Short mmCIF file of C-alpha atoms and ligand atoms in Angstrom, two decimals:
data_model
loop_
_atom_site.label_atom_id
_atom_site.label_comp_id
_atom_site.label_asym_id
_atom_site.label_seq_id
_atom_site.Cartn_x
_atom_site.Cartn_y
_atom_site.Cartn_z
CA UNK A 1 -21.28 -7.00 -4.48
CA UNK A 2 -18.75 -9.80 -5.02
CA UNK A 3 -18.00 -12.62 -2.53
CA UNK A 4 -14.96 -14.99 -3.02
CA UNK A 5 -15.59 -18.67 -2.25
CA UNK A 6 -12.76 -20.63 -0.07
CA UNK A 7 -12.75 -24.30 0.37
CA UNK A 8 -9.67 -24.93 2.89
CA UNK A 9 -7.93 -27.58 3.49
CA UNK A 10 -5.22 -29.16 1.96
CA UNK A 11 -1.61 -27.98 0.59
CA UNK A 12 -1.14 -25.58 -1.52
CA UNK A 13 2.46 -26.21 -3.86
CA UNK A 14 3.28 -24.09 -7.15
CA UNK A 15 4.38 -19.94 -7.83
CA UNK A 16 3.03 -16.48 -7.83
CA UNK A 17 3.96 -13.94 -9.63
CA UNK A 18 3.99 -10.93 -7.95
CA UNK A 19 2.86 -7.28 -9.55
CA UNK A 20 4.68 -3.68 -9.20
CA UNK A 21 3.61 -1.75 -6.15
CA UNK A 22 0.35 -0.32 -5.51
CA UNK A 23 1.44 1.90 -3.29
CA UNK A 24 4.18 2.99 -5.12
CA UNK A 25 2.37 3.02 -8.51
CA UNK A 26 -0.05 5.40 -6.40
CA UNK A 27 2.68 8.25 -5.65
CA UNK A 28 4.56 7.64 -9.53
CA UNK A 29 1.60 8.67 -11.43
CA UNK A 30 1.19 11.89 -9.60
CA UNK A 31 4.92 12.56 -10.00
CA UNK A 32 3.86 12.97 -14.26
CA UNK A 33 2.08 16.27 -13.01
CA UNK A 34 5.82 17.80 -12.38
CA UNK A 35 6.49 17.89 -15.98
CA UNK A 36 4.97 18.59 -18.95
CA UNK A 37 7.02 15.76 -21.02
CA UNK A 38 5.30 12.04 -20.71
CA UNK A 39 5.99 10.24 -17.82
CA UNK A 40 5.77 6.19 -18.43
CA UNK A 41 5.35 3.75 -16.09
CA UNK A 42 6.10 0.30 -16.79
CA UNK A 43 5.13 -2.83 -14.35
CA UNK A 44 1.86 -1.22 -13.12
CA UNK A 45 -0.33 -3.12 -11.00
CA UNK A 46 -3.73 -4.21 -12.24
CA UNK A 47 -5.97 -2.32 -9.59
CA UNK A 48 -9.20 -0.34 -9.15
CA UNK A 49 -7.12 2.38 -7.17
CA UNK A 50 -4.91 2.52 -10.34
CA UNK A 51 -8.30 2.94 -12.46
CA UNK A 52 -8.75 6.35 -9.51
CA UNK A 53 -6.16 7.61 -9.67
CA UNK A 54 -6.20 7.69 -13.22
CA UNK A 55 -9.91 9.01 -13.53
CA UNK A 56 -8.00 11.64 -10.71
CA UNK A 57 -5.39 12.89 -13.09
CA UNK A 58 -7.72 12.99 -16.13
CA UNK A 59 -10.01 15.24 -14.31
CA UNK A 60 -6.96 17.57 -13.84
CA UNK A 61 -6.34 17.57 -17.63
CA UNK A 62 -3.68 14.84 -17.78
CA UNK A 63 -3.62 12.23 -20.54
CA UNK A 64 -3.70 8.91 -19.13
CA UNK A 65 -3.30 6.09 -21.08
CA UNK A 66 -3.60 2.23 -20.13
CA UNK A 67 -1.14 0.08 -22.33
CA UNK A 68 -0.87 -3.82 -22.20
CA UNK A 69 -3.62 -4.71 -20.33
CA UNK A 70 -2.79 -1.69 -17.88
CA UNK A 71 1.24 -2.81 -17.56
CA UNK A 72 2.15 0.31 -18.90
CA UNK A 73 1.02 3.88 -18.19
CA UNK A 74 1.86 6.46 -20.24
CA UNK A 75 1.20 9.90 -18.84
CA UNK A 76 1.41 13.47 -20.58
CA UNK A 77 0.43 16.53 -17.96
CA UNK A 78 1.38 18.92 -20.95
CA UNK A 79 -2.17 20.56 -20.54
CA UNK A 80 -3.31 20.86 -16.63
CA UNK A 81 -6.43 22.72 -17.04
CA UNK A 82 -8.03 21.87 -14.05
CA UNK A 83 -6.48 22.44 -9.96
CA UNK A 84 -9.47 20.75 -8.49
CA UNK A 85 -9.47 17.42 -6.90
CA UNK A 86 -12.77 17.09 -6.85
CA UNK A 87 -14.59 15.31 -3.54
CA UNK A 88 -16.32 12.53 -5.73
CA UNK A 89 -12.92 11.14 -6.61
CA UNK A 90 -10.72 11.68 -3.11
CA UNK A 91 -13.43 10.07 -0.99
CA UNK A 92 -12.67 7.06 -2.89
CA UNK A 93 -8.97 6.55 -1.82
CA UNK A 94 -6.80 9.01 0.91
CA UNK A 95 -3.85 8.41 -1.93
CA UNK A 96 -5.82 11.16 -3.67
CA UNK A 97 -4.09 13.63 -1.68
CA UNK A 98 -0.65 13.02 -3.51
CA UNK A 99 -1.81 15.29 -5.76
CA UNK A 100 -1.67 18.45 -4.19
CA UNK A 101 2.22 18.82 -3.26
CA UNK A 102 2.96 18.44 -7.29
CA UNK A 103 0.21 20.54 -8.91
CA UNK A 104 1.28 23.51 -6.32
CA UNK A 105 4.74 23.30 -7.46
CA UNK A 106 3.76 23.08 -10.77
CA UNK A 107 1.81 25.79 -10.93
CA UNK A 108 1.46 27.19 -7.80
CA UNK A 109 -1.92 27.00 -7.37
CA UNK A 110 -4.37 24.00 -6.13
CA UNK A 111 -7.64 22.69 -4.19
CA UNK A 112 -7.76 19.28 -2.99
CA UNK A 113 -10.80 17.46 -1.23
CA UNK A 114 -9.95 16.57 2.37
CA UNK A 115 -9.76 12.33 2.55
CA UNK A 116 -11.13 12.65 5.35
CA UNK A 117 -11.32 9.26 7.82
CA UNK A 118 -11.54 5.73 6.92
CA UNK A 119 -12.16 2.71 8.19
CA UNK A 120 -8.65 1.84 10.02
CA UNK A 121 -8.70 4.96 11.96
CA UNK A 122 -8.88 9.11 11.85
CA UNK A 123 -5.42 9.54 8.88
CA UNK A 124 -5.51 13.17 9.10
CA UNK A 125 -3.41 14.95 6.46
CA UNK A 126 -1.97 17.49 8.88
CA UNK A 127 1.56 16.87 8.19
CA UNK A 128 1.32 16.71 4.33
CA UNK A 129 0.04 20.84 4.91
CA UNK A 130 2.64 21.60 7.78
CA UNK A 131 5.45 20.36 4.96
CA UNK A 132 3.89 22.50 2.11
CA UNK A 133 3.49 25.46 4.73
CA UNK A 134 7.31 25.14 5.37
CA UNK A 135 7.73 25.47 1.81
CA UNK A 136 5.72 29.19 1.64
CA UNK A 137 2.58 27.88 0.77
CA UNK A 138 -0.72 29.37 1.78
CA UNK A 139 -3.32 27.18 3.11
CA UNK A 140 -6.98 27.95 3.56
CA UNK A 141 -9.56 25.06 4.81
CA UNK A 142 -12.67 25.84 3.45
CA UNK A 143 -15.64 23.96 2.51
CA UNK A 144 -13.89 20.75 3.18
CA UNK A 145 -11.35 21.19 0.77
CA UNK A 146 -7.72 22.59 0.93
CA UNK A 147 -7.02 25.79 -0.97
CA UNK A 148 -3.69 26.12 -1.57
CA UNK A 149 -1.55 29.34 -2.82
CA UNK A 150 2.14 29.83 -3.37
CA UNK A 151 2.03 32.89 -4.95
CA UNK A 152 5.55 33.24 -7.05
CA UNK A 153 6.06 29.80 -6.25
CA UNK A 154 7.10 27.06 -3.84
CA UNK A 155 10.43 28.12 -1.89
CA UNK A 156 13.25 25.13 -0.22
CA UNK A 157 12.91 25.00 3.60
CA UNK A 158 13.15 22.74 6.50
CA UNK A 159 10.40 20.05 6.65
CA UNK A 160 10.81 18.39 10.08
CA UNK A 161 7.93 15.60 10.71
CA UNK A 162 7.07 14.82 14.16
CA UNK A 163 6.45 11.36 12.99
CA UNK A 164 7.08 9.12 10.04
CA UNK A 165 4.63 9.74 7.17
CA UNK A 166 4.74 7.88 4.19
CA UNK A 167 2.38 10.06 2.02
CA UNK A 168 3.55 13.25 4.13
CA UNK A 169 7.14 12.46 2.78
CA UNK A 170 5.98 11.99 -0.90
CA UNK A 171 3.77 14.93 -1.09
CA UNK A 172 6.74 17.24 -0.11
CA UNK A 173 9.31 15.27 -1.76
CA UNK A 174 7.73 15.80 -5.06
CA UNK A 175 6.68 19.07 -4.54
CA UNK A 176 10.57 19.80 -3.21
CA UNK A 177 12.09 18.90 -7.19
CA UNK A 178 10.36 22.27 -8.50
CA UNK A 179 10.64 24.07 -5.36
CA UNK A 180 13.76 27.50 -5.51
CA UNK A 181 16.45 25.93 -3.51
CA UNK A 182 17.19 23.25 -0.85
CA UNK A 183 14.67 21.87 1.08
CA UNK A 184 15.61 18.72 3.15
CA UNK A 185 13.07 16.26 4.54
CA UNK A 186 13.77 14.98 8.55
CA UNK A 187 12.24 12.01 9.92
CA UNK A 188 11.65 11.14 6.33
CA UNK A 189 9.79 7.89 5.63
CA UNK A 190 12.12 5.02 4.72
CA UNK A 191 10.05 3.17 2.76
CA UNK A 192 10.80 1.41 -0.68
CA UNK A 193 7.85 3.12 -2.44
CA UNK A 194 9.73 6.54 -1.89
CA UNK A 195 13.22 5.09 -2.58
CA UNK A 196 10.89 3.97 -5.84
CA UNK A 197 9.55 7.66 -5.73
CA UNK A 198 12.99 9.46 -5.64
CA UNK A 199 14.45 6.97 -8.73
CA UNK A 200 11.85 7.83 -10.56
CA UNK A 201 12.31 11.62 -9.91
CA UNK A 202 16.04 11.31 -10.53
CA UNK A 203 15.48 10.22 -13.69
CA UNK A 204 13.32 13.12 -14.61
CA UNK A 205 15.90 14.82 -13.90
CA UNK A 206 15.66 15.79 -10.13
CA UNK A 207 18.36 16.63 -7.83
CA UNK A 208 17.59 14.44 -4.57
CA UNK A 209 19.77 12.22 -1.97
CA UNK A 210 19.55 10.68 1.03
CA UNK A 211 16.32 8.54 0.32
CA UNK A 212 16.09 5.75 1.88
CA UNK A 213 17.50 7.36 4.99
CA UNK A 214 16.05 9.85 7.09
CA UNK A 215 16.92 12.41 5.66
CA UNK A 216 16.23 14.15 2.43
CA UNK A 217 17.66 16.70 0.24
CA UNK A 218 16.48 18.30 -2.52
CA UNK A 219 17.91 20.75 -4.78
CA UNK A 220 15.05 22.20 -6.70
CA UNK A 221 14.93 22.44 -10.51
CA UNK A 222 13.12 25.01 -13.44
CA UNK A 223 11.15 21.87 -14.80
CA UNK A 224 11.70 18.20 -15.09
CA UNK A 225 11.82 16.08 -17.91
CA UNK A 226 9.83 13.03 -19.13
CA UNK A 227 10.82 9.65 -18.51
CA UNK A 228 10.23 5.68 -18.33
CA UNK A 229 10.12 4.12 -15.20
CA UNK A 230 9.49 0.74 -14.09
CA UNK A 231 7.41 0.19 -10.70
CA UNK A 232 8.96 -1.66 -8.05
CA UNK A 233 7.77 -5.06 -6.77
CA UNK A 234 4.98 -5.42 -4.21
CA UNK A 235 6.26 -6.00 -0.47
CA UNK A 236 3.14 -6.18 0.86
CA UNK A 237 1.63 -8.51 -1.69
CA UNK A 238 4.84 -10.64 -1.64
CA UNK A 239 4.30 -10.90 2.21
CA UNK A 240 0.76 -12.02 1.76
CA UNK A 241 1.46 -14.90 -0.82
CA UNK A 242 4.68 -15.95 1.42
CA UNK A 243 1.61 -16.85 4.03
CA UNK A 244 -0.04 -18.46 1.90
CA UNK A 245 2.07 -21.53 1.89
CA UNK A 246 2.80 -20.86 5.84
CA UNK A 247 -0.55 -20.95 6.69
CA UNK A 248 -1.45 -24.22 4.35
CA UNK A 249 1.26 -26.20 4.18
CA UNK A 250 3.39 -26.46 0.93
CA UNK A 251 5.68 -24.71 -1.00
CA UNK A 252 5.59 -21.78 -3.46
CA UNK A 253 7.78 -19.59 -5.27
CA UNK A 254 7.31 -15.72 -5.34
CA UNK A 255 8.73 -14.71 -8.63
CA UNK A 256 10.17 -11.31 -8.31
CA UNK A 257 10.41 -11.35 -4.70
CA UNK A 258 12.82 -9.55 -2.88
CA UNK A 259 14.79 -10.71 0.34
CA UNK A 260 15.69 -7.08 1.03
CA UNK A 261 11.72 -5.65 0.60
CA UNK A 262 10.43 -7.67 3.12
CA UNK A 263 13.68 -8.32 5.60
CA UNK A 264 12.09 -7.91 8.90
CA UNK A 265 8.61 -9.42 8.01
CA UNK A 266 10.70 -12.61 6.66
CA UNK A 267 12.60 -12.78 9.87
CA UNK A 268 9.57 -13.02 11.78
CA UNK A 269 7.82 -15.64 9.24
CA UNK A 270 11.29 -17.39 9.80
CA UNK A 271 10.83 -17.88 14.01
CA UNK A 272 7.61 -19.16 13.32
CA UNK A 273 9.29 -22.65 11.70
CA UNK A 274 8.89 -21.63 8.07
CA UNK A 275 11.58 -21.98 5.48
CA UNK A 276 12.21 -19.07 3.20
CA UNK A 277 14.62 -19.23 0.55
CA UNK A 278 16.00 -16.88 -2.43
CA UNK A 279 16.21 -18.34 -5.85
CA UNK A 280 17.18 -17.06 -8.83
CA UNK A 281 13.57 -16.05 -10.09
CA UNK A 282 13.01 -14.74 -6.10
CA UNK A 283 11.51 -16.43 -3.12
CA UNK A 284 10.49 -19.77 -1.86
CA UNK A 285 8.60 -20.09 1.23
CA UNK A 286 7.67 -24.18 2.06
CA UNK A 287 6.43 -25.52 5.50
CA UNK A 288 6.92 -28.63 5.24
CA UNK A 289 5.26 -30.40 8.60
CA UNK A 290 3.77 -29.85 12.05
CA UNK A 291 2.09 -26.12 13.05
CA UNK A 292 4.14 -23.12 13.43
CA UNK A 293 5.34 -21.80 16.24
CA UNK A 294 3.70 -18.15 18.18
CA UNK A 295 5.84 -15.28 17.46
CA UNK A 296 5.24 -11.53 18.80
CA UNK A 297 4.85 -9.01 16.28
CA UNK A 298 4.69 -4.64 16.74
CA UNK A 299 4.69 -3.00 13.61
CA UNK A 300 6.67 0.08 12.94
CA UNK A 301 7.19 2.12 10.24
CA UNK A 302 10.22 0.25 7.65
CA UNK A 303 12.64 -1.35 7.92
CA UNK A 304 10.15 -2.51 10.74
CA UNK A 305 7.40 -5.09 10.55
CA UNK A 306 4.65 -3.77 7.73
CA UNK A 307 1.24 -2.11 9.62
CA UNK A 308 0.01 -3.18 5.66
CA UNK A 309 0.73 -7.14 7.01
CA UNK A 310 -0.44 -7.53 10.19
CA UNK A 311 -3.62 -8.79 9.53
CA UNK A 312 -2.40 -11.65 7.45
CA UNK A 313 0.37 -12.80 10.24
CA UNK A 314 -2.43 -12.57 12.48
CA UNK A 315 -4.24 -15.26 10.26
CA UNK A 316 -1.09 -17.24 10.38
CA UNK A 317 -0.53 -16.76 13.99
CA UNK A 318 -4.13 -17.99 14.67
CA UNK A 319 -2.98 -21.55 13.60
CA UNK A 320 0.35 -21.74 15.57
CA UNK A 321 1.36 -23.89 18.11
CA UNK A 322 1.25 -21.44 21.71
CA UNK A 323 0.34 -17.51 22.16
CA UNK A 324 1.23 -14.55 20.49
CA UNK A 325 0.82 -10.68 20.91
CA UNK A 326 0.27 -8.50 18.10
CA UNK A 327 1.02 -4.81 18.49
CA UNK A 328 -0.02 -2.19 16.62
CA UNK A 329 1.58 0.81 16.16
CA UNK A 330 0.64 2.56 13.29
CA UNK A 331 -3.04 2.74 13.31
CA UNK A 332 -5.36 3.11 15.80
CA UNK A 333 -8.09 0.89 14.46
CA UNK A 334 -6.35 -1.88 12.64
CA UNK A 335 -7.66 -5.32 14.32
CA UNK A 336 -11.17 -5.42 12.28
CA UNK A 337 -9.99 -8.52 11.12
CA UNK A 338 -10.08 -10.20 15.06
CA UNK A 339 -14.12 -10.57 15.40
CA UNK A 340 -13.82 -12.42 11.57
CA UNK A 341 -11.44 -14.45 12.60
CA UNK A 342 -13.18 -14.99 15.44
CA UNK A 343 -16.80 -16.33 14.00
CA UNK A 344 -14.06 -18.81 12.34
CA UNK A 345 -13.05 -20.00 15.59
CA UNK A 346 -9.96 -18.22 16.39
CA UNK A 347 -9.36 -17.24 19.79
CA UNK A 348 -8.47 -13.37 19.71
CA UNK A 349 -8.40 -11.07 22.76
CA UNK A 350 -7.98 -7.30 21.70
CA UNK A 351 -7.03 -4.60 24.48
CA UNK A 352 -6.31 -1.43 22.07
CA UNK A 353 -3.56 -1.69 20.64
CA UNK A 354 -3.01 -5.20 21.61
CA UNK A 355 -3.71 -8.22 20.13
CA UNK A 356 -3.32 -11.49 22.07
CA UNK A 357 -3.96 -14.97 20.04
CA UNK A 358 -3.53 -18.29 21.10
CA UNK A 359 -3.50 -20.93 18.19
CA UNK A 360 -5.60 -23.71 17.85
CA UNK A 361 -5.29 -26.80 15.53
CA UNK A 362 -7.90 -26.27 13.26
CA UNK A 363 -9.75 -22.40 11.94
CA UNK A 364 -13.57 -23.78 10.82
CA UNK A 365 -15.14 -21.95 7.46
CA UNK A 366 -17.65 -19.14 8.08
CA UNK A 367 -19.35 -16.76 6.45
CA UNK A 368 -16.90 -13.27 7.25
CA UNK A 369 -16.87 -9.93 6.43
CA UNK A 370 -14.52 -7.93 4.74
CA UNK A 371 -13.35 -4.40 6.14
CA UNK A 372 -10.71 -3.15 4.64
CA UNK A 373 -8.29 -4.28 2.01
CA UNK A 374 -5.50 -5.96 3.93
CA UNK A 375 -8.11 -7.54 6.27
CA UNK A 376 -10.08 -9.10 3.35
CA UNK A 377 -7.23 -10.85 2.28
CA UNK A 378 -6.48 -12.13 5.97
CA UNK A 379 -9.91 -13.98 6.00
CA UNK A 380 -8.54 -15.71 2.47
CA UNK A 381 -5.74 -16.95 3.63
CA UNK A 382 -7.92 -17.77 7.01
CA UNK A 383 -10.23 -19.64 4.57
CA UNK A 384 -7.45 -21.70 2.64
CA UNK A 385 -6.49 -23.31 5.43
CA UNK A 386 -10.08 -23.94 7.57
CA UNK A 387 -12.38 -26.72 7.48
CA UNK A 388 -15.48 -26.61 5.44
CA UNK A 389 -15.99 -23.53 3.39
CA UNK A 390 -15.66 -19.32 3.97
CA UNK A 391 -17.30 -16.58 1.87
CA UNK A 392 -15.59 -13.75 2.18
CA UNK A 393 -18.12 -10.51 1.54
CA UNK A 394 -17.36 -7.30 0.57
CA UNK A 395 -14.50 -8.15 -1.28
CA UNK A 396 -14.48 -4.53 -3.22
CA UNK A 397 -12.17 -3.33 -0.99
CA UNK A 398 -9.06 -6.49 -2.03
CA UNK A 399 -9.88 -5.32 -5.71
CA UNK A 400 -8.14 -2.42 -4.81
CA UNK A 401 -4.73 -4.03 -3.80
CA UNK A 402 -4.77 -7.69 -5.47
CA UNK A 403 -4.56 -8.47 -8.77
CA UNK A 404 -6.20 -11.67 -9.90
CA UNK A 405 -6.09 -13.22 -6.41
CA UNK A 406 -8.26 -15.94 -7.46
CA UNK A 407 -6.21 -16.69 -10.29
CA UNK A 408 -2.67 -17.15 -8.62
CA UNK A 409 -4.19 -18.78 -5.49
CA UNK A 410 -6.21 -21.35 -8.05
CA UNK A 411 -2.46 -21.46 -10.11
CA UNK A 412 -1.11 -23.32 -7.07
CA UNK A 413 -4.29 -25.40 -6.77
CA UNK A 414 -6.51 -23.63 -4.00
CA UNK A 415 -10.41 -24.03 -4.11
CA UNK A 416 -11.20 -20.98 -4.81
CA UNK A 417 -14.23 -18.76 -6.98
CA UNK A 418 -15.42 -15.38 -7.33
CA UNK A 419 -19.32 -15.21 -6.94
CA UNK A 420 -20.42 -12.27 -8.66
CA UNK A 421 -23.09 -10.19 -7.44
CA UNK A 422 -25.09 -7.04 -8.63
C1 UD1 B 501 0.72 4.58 3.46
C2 UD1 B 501 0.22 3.40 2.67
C3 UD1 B 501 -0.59 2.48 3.59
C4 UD1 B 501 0.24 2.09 4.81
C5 UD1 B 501 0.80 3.31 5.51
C6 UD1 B 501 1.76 2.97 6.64
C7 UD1 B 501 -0.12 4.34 0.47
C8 UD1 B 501 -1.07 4.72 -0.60
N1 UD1 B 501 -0.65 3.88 1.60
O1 UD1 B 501 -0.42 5.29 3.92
O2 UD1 B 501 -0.94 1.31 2.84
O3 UD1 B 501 -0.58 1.38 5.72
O4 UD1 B 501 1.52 4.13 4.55
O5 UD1 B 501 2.81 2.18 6.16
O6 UD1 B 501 1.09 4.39 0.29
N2 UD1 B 501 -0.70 10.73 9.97
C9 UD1 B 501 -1.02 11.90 10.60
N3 UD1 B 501 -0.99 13.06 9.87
C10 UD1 B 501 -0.61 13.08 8.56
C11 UD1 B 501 -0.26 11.87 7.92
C12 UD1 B 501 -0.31 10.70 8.67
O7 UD1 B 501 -1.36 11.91 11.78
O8 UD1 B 501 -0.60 14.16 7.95
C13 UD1 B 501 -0.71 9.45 10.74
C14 UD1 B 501 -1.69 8.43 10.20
O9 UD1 B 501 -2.98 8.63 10.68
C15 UD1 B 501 -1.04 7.14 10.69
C16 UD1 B 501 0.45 7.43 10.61
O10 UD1 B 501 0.55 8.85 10.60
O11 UD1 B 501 -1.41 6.89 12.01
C17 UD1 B 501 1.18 6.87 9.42
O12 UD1 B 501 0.46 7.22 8.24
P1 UD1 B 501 1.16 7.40 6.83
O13 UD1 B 501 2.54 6.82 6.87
O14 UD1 B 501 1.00 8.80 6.41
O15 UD1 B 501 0.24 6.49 5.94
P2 UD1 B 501 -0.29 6.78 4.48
O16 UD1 B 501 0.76 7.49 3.69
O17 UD1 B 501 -1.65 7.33 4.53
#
């Protein structure tokens, strides 16, 4: 397995560039199984969940094919020949699941592997099958997969979600464009990835409003057309590389960042002394002197503060000047990231779903452990701005959201190498 090298230490000046959406790039390439025309996506991010979900919709039947260097997708669903998502592949990555909601309304008809749990806590899928039972569909859980039936097809209805889901709201959004009349999603998900979702529907030809807000409408259609769509910028990976320069000193530009993708994250990077700017290519963040200031962060599902960046404000926040709480909202087991941290001298006291650091001057370089994706890039950007040196294990798991970290953290002159193992 591959370890990443980190030599902290001093200032790191220059610009990132940052890639289209994972996350959003996760729930597009599903959408292509709504239509039988091709489906291109342009400004794809260079991932390995990409590279799943595309061995995913190939094992359906779908032609997926990876254009400039994997920029562009283009998709054809014109022959689905297969309605199993098969365990092998959905154990890989929960996003698997986006599958379902389309390939029932397609062709009502589908089984999909349960994710089951992952690391960051239990993620059932419960509300993804309530919303697809509200639309007539028939589940059966058997053999730990969902069999799914909606015999003369998917029918409009009410969807009301106890809770915000992202993927919930996706799954029936998509399944709601082929759906026989009005279905409208409460308690919808707000986030840009299904404003992204619903653009990209629309110009398939889908009737839909409200996204964006809570609440969804959806006028169901015969079929949808094919069409070109480009992916919208990554929040969560412009958040990450706006620490970079917090936590190091320095100043970078974000090109293609986005004031209005990342507004309440930036507010809070803002209290802690940093200076944020727009420009006209997107966003520079520069700390100039001195440590930054505590802050208290909850996350909450958008506009609030990203679950997807606490772990790198908590990196941040473990160099500031005075004691912050971090709460977290979203996930029940999201603070892997605090005993790492910790073996690199941070002092972290977690009570649930509280998090209570108190900055000191100086993080030292350790060897640390990666958990999941968003924590393995929290120990980076721990490790850029230690003493001495941190390997960072087990880095499989940022593969799956960062695109040539090494490269754009090297671009603005960090110490930084990929040791490749077996
Ligand atoms: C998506 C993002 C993930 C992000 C998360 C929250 C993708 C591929 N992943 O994940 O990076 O951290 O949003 O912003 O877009 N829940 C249920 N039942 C359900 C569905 C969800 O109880 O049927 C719970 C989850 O366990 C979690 C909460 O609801 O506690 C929010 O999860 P959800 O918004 O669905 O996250 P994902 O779509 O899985």
């Amino acid at each position: 397995m591959d370890s990443i090298l980190v030599k902290g230490g001093g200032e790191l000046n220059g610009e990132i560039p940052i890639a289209g959406a994972k996350n959003a790039c996760l729930t597009l390439m599903p959408a292509t199984l709504l239509s039988e025309e091709p489906l291109t996506l342009t400004n794809a991010p260079r991932l390995s969940d990409i590279k799943t979900m595309t061995a995913l919709l190939q094992s359906l039947g779908a032609e997926v094919t990876s254009l400039q260097g994997g920029k562009v997708l283009a998709m054809s669903s014109h022959d689905i020949n297969n309605h199993k998502a098969d365990y092998e592949i959905v154990r890989k990555m929960r996003a698997s699941i986006l599958v379902l909601g389309p390939m029932l309304a397609r062709d009502g008809h589908a089984e999909v592997s349960l994710p089951g749990g992952c690391a960051i806590g239990a993620r059932p899928v419960d509300l993804h099958l309530k919303g697809l039972e509200a639309m007539g569909a028939e589940l059966d859980l058997r053999d730990g997969y969902v069999h799914a039936k909606a015999t003369g097809g998917l029918k409009g209805g009410v969807v009301d979600f106890p809770f915000v889901s992202v993927g919930a709201t996706e799954n029936i959004l998509m399944a709601a464009t082929l759906a026989k009349g009005t279905t409208v999603i409460n308690n919808a998900a707000r986030e840009p990835e299904i404003v992204d979702l619903a653009e990209c529907l629309i110009r398939m030809g889908a009737a839909i409003s409200g996204h964006g807000t809570s609440t969804i409408t959806v006028e169901g259609k015969d079929r949808l057309n094919g069409a070109t769509h480009p992916v919208v910028t990554d929040r969560i990976e412009l958040g990450t590389y706006m620490l970079v320069p917090a936590i190091t000193g320095g100043s970078i530009e974000l090109i293609g960042g986005r004031m209005s993708l990342v507004t309440a994250f930036a507010e809070k990077l803002a209290e802690t002394g940093v200076e944020i700017e727009e420009t006209q290519r997107g966003l520079r963040v520069s700390r100039k002197n001195g440590r930054v200031s505590a802050v208290d962060v909850k996350t909450e599902p958008f506009p609030g503060f990203p679950t997807d960046l606490q772990a790198q404000m908590m990196a941040l926040l473990c160099t500031a000047n005075g004691t912050s709480v971090l709460e977290e909202t979203i996930f029940e087991n999201r603070f892997m990231h605090a005993p790492e941290l910790i073996r690199m001298g941070a002092q972290i006291d977690v009570q649930g779903g509280l998090a209570k650091v108190t900055g000191v001057e100086r993080l030292k370089g350790a060897p640390v452990m990666a958990t999941d994706l968003r924590a393995s890039v929290s120990l980076i950007l721990a490790g850029l701005a230690a003493e001495g040196e941190t390997q960072v294990n087990r880095v499989y798991h940022l593969d799956r959201g960062y695109e040539r970290v090494e490269e754009k953290l090297a671009a603005c002159s960090a110490s930084i190498t990929r040791i490749n193992g077996q």
